[in-house]
Coordinates of C-alpha atoms in Angstrom, one line a residue:
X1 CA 302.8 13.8 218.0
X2 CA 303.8 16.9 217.1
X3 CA 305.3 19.8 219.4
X4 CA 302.0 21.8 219.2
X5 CA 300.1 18.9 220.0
X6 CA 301.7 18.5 223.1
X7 CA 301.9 21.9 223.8
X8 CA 297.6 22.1 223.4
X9 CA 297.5 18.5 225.5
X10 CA 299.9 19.8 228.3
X11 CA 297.6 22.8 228.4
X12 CA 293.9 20.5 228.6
X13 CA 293.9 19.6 231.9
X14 CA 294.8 23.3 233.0
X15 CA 292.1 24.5 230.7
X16 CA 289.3 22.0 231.9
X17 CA 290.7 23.2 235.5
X18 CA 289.6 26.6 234.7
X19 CA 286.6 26.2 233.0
X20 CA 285.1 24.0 235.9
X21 CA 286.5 26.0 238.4
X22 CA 283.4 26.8 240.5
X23 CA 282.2 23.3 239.9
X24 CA 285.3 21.9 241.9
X25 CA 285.0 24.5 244.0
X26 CA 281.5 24.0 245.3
X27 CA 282.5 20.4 245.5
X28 CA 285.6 21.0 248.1
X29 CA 283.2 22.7 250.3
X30 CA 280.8 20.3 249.8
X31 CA 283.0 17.3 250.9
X32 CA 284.2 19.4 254.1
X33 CA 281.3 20.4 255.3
X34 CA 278.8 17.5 254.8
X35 CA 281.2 15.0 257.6
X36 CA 280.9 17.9 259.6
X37 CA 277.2 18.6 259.4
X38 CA 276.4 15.2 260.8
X39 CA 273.8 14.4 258.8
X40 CA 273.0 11.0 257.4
X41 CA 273.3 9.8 253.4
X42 CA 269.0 9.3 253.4
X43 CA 268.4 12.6 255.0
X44 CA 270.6 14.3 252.2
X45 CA 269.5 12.5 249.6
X46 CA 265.7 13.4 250.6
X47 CA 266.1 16.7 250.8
X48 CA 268.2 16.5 247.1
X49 CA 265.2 15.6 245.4
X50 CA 262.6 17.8 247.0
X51 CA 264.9 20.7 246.4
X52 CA 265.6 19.0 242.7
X53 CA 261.2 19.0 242.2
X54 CA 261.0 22.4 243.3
X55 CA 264.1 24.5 241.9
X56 CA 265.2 22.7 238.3
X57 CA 262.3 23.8 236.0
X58 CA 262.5 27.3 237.5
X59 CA 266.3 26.9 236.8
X60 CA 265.9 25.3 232.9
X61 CA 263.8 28.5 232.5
X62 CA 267.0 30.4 232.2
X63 CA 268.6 28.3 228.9
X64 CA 266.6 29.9 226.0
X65 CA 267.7 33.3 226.8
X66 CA 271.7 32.0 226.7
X67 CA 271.3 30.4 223.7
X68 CA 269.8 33.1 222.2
X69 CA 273.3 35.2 223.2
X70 CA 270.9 37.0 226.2
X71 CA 273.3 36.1 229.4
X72 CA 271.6 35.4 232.5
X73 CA 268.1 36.2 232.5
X74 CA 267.1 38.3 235.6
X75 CA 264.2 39.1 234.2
X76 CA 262.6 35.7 235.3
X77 CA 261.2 37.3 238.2
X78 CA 258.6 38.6 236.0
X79 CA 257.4 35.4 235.0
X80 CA 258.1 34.3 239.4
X81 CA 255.4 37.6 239.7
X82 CA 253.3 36.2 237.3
X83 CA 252.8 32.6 239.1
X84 CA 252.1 34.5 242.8
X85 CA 249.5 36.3 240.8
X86 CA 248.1 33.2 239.5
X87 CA 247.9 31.3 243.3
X88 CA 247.2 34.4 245.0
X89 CA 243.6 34.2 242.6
X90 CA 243.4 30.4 243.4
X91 CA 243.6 31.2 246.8
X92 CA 241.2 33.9 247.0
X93 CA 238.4 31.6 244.8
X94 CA 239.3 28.9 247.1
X95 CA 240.4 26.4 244.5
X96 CA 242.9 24.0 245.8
X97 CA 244.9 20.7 245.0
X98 CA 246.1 20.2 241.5
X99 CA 242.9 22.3 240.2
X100 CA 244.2 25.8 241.7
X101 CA 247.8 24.7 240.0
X102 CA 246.2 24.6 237.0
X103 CA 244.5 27.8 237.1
X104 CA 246.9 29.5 238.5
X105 CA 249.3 28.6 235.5
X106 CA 246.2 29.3 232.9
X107 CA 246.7 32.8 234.6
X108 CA 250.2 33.1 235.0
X109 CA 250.9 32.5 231.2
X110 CA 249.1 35.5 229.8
X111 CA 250.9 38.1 232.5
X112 CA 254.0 36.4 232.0
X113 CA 253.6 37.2 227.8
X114 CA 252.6 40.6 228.5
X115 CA 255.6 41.2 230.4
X116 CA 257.7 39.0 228.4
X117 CA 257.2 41.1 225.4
X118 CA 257.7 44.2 227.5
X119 CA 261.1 43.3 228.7
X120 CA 261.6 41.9 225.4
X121 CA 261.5 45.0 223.8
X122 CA 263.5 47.1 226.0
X123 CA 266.3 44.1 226.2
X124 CA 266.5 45.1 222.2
X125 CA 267.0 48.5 223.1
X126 CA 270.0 47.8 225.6
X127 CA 271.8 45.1 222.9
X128 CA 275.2 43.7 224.8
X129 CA 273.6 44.8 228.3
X130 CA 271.1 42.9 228.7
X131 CA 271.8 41.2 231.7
X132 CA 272.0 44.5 233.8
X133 CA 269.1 45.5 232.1
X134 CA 266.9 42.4 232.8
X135 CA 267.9 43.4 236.5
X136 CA 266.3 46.5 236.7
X137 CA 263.5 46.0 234.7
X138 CA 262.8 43.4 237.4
X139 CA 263.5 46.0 240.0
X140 CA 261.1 48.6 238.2
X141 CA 258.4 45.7 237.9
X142 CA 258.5 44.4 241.1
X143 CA 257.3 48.1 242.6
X144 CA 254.3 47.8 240.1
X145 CA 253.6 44.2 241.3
X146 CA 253.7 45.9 244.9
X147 CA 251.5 48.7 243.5
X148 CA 248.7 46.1 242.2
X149 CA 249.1 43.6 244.9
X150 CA 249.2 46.2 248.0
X151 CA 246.7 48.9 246.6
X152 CA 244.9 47.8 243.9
X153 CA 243.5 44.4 245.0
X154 CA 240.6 45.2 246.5
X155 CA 239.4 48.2 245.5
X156 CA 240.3 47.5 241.8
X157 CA 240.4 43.9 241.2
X158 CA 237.9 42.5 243.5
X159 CA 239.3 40.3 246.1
X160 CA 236.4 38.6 248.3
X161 CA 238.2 36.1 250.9
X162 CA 239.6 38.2 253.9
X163 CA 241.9 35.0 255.0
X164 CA 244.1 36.9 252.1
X165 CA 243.5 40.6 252.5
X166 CA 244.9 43.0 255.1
X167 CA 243.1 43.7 258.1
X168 CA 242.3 47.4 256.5
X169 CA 240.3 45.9 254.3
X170 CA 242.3 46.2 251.0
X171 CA 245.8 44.4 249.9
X172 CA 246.9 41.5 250.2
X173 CA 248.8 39.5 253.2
X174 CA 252.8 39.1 253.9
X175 CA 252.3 35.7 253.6
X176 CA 249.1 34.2 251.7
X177 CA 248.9 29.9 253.0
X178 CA 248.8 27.8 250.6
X179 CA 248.2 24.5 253.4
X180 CA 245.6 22.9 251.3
X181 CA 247.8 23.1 248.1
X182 CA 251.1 22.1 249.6
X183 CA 253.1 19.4 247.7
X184 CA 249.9 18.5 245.8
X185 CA 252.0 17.9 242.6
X186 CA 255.0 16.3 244.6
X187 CA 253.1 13.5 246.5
X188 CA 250.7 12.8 243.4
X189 CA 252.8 10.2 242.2
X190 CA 255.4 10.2 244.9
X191 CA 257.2 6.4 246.0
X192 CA 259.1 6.3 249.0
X193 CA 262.2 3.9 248.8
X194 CA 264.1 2.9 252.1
X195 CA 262.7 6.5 253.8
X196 CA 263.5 8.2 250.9
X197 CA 260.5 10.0 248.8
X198 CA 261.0 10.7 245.1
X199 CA 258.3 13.0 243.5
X200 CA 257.7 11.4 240.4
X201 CA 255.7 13.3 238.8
X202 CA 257.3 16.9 239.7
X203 CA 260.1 15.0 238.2
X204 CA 258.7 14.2 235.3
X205 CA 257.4 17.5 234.7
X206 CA 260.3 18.9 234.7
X207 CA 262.2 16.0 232.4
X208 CA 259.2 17.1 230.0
X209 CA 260.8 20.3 229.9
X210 CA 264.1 18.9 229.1
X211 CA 262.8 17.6 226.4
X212 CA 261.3 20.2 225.1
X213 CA 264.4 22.2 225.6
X214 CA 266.6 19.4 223.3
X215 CA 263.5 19.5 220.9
X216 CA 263.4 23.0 220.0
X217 CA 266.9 23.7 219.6
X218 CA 266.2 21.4 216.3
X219 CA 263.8 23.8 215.5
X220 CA 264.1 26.4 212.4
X221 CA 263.2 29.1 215.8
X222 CA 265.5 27.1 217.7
X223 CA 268.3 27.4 215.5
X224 CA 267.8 30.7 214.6
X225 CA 268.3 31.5 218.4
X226 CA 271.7 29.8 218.2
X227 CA 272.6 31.8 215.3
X228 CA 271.9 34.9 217.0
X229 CA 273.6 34.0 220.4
X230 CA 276.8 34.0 217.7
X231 CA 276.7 37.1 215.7
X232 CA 273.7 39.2 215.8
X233 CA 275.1 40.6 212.4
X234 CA 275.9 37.5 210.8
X235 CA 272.4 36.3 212.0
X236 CA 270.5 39.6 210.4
X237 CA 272.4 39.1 207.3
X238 CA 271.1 35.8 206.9
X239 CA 268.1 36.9 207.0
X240 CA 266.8 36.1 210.4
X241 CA 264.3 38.6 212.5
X242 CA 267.0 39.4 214.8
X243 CA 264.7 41.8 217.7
X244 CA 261.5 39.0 217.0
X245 CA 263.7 35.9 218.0
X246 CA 265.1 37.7 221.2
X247 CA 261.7 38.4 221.9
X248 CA 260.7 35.2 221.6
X249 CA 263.4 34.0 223.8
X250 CA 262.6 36.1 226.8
X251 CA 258.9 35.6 226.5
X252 CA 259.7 31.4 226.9
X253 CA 261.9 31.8 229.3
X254 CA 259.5 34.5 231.4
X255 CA 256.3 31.6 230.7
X256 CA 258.5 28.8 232.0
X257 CA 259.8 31.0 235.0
X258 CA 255.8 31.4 235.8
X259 CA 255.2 27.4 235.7
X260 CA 258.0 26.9 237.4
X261 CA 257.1 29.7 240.5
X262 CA 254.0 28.0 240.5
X263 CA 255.7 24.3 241.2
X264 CA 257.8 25.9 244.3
X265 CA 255.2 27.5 245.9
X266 CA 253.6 24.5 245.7
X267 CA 256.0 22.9 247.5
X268 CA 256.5 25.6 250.5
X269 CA 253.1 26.0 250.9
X270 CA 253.3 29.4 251.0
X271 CA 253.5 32.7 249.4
X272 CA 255.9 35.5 250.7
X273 CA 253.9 38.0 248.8
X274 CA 256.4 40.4 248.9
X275 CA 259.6 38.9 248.4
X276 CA 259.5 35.5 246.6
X277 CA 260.0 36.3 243.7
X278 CA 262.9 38.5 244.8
X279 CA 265.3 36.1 245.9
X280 CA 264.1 33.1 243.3
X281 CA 266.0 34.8 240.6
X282 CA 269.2 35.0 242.0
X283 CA 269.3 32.0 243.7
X284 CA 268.3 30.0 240.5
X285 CA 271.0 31.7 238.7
X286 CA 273.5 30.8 240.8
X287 CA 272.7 27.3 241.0
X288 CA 273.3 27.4 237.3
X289 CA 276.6 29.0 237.3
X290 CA 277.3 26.6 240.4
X291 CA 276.6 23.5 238.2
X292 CA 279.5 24.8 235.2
X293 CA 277.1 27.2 233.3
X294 CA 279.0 30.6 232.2
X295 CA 276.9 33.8 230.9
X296 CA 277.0 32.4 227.0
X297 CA 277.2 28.8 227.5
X298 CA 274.6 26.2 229.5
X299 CA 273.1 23.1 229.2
X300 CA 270.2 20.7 230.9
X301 CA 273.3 19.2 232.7
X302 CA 274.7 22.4 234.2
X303 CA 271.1 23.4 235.9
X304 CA 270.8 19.5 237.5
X305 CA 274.4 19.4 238.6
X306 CA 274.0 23.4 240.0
X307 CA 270.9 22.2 241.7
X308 CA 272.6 19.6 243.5
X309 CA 275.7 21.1 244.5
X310 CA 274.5 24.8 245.5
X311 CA 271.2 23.0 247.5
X312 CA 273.3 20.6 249.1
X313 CA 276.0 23.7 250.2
X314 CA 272.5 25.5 251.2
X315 CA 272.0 22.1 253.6
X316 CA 275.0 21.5 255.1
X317 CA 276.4 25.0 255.7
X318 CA 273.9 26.4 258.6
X319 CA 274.5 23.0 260.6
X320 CA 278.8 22.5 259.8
X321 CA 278.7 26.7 260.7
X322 CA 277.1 25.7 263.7
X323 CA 279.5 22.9 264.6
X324 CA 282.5 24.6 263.7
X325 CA 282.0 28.1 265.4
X326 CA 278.8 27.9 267.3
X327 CA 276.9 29.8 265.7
X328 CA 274.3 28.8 262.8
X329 CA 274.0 32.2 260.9
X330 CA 277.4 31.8 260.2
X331 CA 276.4 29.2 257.4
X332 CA 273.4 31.3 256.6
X333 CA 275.9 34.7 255.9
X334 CA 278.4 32.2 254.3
X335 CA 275.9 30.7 251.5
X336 CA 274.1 34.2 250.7
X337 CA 277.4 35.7 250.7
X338 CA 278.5 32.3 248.2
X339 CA 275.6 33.0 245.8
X340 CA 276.4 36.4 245.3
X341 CA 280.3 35.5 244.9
X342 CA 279.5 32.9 242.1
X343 CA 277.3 35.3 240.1
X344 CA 280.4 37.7 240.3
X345 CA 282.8 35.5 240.0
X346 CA 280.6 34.3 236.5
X347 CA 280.6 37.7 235.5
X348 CA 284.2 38.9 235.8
X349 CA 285.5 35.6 234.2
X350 CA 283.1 36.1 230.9
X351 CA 284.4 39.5 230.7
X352 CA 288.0 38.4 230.9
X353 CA 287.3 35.7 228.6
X354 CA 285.8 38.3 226.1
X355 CA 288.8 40.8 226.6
X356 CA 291.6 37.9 225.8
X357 CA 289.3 36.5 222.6
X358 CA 289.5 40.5 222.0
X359 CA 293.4 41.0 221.9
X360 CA 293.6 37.6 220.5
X361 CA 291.5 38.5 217.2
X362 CA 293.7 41.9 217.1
X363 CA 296.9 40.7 217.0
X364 CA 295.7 37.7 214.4
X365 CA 294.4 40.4 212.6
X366 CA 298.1 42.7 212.9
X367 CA 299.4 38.8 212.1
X368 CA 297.4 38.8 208.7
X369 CA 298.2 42.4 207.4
X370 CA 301.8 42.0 208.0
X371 CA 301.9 38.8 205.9
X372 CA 299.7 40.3 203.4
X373 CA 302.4 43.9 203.2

């Protein structure tokens, strides 16, 4: 073995350290605080898989975008605004079970490729800022959502059932119930082994997604997304529609993110009208960098491993805050404060990461004109 082998092996396990840092992390605090939180293996393990039905596909919604070299797509909570819209309609036309699911999805999927395109097209305009972008676009959409949910339903868009509309007569609710739609998907097919209930066919849902995913990166689309996430340039040059496949990407990801609001809700049983869709996105993007993802790599593994490890920290932390100081809300500060952290921490590391590869490529480059003088 050579001296630069050993040299790049002695270096490995600091490297893999590094790049699975939050990973490990999330796992320490984990493996503190579920002894303390005294609850039992069945309990956990239930509340895994619910958590695994309801978050995942909302979570694989994000991958497109990164292999198309997009970052983190905030702008997911378009297509989370797009699902409410959908149930909000079942709801109002009184059309429950797995029937107002699949309306509400029939709905969801046009708004979601309307504003898909849309923040699409302004992504294109904002190349290599995309993910600050995507925020505020979902900022500046979720004051029109307010606009057309608080003002215009009901005097616009007719809105008949009062269970759902202000008491002023126009507008709807804070929070719309969704009691004879809850967990309609999730107990379907659901088994129950030793206490323990596994929603099969949420599960399986969402496993058809994965394959999806795997499928069309085999694609001619999906490997034209692949070689833009690597060098736009080298991409156009080749003869790809650069702007058309990062449309593309956003408008998939925005659809899924729709689908995949409509599975959650499902699973609450209600609709914060107002602020659902708010949190989802950041929540499901921290999962992802929780489970290994960074802003221009993930995989199918990275969103089930971030589900499990940020949901159960979500879990244990109210209940091990509780025992440790005495108060509960310090586990509820401690794991919003965590999911903002991660996404941070994400960020700052892909931005060192790019500024080494930077000087790296320099002084290779000062390297090869000296040789070549």
């Amino acid at each position: 073995m050579s001296t630069k082998q050993k040299k790049n092996g002695a270096k490995s396990p600091l490297e893999l350290l590094r790049n699975n840092s939050v990973p490990i992390m999330f796992i320490l605090i984990c493996a503190v605080c579920i002894p303390v939180s005294g609850f039992s293996p069945g309990y956990l393990i239930n509340e895994i898989l619910t958590r695994m039905g309801r978050n995942t596909f909302l979570i694989l919604s994000l991958l497109i975008p990164i292999m198309a070299g997009m970052g983190l797509n905030f702008g997911m909570t378009l297509g989370a605004m797009a699902g409410q819209l959908g149930l909000i309609f079942a709801a109002d036309w009184q059309i429950w079970g797995i029937p107002g699911m699949v309306l509400a999805v029939i709905i969801s999927i046009p708004i979601s490729v309307l504003l898909g395109l849309f923040c699409g097209k302004m992504l294109n305009m904002a190349k290599g800022r995309e993910m600050i972008t995507s925020y505020i676009i979902a900022f500046f959409m979720n004051g029109l959502y307010q606009l057309v949910v608080l003002y215009m339903m009901g005097p616009v868009i007719p809105i008949k059932h009062s269970s759902i509309k202000l008491p002023r007569g126009y507008g709807i609710r804070n929070t719309v119930s969704l009691l004879n739609m809850r967990q309609a998907l999730d107990n379907l097919w659901a088994i129950r082994i030793g206490g323990v209930k596994i929603p099969v066919l949420t599960l399986l849902i969402t496993g058809l997604l994965c394959l999806f995913i795997i499928w069309f990166r085999k694609t001619k689309l999906g490997q034209d997304m692949r070689a833009v996430g690597q060098d736009m340039d080298v991409a156009r040059d080749a003869g790809i529609k650069v702007e058309r496949t990062r449309i593309i990407a956003i408008v998939l990801s925005t659809v899924c993110a729709g689908i995949g609001m409509v599975i959650y809700l499902q699973n609450m049983g209600n609709i914060a009208t107002y602020s659902s869709h708010t949190q989802i996105g950041m929540f499901c993007i921290a999962a992802l960098l929780v489970g290994g993802a960074s802003v221009d790599k993930a995989s199918i593994g990275n969103a089930f491993l971030g589900v499990v490890l940020f949901h159960l920290m979500f879990i244990v932390a109210p209940s091990a805050g509780a025992k440790i100081t005495g108060d509960s809300m310090i586990g509820e500060y401690f794991r919003v404060f965590v999911s903002y952290g991660v996404i941070t921490l994400a960020l700052i590391m892909y931005e060192t990461k790019k500024r080494i590869a930077k000087g790296k490529a320099g002084e290779q480059l000062k390297l090869d004109q000296s040789e070549e003088e």
